[in-house]
GROMACS .gro file of C-alpha atoms in nm:
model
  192
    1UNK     CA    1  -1.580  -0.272  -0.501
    2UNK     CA    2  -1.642  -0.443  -0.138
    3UNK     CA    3  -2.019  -0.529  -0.078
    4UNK     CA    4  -1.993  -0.455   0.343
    5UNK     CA    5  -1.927  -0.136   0.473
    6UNK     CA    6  -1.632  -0.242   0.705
    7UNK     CA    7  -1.471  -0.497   0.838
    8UNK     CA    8  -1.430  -0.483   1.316
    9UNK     CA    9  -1.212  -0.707   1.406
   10UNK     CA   10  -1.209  -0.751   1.774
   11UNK     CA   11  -0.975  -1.095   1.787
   12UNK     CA   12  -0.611  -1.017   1.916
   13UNK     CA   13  -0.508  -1.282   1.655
   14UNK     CA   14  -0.654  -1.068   1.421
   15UNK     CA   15  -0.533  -0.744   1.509
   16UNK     CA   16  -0.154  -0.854   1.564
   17UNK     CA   17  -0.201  -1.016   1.207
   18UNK     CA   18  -0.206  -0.653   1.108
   19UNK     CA   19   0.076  -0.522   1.290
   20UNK     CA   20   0.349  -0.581   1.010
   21UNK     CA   21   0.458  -0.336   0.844
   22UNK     CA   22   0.453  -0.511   0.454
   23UNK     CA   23   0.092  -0.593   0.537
   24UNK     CA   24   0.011  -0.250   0.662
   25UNK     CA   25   0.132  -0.110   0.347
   26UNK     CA   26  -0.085  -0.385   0.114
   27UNK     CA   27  -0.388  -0.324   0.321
   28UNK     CA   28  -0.392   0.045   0.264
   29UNK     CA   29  -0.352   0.051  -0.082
   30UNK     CA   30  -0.668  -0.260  -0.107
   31UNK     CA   31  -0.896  -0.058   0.154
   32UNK     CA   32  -0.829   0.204  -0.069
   33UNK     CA   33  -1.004   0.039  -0.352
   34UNK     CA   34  -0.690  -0.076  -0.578
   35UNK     CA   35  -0.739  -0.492  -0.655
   36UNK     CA   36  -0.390  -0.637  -0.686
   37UNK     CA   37  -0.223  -0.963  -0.731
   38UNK     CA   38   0.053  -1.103  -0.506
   39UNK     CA   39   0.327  -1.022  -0.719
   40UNK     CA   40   0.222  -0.630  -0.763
   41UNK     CA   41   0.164  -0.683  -0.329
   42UNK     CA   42   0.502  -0.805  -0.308
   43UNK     CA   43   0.689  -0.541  -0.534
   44UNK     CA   44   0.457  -0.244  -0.289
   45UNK     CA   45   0.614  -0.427   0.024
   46UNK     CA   46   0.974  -0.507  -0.077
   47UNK     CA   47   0.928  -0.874  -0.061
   48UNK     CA   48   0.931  -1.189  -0.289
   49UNK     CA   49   0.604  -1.302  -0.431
   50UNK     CA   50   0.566  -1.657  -0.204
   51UNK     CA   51   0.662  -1.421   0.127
   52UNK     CA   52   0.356  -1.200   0.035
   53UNK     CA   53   0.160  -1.524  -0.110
   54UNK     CA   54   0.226  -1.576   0.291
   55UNK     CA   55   0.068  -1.292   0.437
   56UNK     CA   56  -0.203  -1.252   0.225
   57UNK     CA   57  -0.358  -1.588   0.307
   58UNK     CA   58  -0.253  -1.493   0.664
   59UNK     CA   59  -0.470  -1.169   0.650
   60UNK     CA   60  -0.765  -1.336   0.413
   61UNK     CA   61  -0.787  -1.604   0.705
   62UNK     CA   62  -0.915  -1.267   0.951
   63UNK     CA   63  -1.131  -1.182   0.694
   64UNK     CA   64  -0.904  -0.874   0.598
   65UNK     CA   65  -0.898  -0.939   0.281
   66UNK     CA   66  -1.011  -1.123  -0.021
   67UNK     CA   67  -0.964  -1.317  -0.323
   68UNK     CA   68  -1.153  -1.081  -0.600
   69UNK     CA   69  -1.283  -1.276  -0.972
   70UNK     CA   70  -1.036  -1.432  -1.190
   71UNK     CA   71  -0.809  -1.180  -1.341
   72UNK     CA   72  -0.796  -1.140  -1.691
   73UNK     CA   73  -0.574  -1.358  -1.830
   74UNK     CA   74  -0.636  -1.604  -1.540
   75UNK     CA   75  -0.305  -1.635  -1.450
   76UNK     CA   76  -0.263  -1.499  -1.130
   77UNK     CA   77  -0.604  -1.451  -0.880
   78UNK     CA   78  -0.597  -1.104  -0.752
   79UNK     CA   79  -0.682  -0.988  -0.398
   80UNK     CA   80  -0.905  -0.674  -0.250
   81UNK     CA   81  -1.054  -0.538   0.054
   82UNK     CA   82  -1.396  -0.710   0.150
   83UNK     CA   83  -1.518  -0.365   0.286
   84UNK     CA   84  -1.463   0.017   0.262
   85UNK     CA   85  -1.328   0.047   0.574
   86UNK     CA   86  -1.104  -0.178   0.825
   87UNK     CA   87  -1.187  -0.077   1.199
   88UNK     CA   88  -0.995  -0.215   1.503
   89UNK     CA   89  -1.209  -0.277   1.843
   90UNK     CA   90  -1.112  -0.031   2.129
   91UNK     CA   91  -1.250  -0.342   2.374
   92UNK     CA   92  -1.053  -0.575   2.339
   93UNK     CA   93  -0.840  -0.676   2.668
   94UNK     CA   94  -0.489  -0.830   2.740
   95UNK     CA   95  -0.327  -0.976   2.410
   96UNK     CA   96  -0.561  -0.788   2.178
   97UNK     CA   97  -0.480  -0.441   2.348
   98UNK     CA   98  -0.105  -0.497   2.295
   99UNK     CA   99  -0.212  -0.600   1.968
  100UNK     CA  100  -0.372  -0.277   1.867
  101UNK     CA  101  -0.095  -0.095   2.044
  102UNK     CA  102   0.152  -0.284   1.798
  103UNK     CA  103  -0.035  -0.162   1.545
  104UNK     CA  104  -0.100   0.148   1.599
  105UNK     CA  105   0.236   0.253   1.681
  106UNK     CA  106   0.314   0.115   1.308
  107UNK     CA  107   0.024   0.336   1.201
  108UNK     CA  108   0.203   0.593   1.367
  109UNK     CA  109   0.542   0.535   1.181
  110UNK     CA  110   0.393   0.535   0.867
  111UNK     CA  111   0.229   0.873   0.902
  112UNK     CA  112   0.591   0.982   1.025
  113UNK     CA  113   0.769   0.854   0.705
  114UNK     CA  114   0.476   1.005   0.523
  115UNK     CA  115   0.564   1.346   0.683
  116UNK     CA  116   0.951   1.267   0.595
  117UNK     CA  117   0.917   1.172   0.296
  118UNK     CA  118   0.700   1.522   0.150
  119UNK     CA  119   0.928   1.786  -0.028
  120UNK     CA  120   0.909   2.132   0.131
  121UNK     CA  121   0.897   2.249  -0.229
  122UNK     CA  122   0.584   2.056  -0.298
  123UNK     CA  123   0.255   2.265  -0.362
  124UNK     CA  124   0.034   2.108  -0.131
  125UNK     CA  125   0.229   2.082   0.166
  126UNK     CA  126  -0.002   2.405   0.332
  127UNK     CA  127  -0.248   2.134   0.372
  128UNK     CA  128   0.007   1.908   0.570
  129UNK     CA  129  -0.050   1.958   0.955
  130UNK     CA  130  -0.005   1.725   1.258
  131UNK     CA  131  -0.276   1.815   1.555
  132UNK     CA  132  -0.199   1.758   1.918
  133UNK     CA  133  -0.508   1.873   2.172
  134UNK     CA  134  -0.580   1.775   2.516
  135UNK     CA  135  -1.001   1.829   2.598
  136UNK     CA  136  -1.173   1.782   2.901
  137UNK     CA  137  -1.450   1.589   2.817
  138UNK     CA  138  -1.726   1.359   2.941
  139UNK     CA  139  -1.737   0.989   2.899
  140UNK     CA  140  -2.028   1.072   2.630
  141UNK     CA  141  -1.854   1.372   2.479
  142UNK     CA  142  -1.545   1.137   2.432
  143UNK     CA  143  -1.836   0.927   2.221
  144UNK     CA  144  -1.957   1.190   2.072
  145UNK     CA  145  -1.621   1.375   1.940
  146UNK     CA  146  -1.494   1.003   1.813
  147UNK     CA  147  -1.856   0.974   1.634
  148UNK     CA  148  -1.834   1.283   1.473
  149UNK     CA  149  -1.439   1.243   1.360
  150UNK     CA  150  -1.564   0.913   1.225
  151UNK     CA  151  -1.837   1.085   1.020
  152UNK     CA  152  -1.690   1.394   0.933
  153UNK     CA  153  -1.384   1.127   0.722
  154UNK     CA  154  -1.664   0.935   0.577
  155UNK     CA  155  -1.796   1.269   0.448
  156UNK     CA  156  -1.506   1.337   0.254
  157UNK     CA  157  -1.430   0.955   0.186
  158UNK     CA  158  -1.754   1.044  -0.042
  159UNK     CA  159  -1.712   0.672  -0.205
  160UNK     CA  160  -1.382   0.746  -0.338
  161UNK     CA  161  -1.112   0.516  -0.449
  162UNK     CA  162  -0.807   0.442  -0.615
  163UNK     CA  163  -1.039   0.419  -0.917
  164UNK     CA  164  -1.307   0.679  -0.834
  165UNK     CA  165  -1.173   0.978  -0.757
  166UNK     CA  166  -1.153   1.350  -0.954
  167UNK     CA  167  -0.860   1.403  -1.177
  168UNK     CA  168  -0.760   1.704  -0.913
  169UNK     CA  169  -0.760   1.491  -0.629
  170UNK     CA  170  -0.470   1.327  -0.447
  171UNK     CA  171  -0.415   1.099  -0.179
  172UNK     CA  172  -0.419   1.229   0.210
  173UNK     CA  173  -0.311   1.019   0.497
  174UNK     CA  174  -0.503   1.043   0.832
  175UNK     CA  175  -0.432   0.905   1.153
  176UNK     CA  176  -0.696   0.953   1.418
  177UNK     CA  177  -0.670   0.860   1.739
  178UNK     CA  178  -0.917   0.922   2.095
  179UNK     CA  179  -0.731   0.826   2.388
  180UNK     CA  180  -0.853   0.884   2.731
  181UNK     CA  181  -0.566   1.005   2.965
  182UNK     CA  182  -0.517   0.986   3.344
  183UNK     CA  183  -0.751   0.823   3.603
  184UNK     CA  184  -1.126   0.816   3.540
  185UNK     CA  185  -1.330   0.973   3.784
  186UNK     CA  186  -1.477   0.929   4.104
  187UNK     CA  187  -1.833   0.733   4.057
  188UNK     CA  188  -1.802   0.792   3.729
  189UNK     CA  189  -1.749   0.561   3.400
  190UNK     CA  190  -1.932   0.454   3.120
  191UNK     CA  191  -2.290   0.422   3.068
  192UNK     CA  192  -2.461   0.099   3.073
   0.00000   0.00000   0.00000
């Protein structure tokens, strides 16, 4: 598994490198601890094994992901996630905010299909919920409530993977998302 805890990236480069959908799909399943070769990449995304050959090297240029040991039969190098968890800089201005907005309205998609896609019939769809809220909250209570979301998913992350995980468990999507709304205050804004 990845040495570093996660990976910021903060480039706009880097952030609309993530923005396609094929690579969205291949980065989940590495951050999620799988270690796969560009063939088993390309049959995940729906595209020929030199097209994903493509955007792997595209994404391991960012740093997004890597080339793991040898495989086996030393055929075919396979790739992972350098870290546990990929995390996109809220700071970033210009190109690298439409860049993030790019991606997270694919982030968005994907949670939708996700949604689509789930059986009515199937036994955990109870736990299936989409949240909504609007809070009133200070610049460091907005801090504070994204802190604490961040936490409380590493608490159940718990180190799990692909390849660590109970037998009972099962995969659950999450899509997260603080975004202030509306003009910022009078001689107010964040602390220095």
């Amino acid at each position: 598994m990845a040495q570093k805890k996660r990976v910021v990236l903060t480039d706009p480069r880097a952030i609309r490198a993530l923005a396609h959908p094929a690579r969205q799909q291949v980065i989940d399943e590495l951050y999620n601890g799988k270690v796969l070769t560009a063939t088993e990449c390309a049959k995940l995304a729906g595209l020929t094994p030199s097209a994903m050959s493509y955007h792997l090297r595209a994404l391991e240029r960012w740093g997004i992901v890597e080339r793991a040991e040898e495989s086996p039969d030393g055929r075919e190098r396979p790739w992972r996630a350098p870290a546990a968890r990929l995390v996109i800089s809220s700071q970033s201005t210009g190109a690298g905010r439409l860049a993030g907005q790019a991606l997270m309205r694919t982030s968005a998609e994907r949670i939708l299909e996700q949604f689509q896609q789930l059986p009515a019939t199937d036994p955990w769809d109870d736990v299936s919920t989409m949240s909504r809220s609007r809070l009133w909250l200070t610049h460091e209570e907005a801090r504070q409530f994204n802190q604490e979301l961040e936490d409380l998913v590493e608490r159940y992350r718990k180190g799990r993977s692909q390849s660590t995980h109970p037998a009972a468990a099962r995969q659950v999507s999450t899509l997260l998302a603080v975004v202030p709304t509306g003009d910022p205050p009078a001689n107010t804004g964040p602390a220095t």
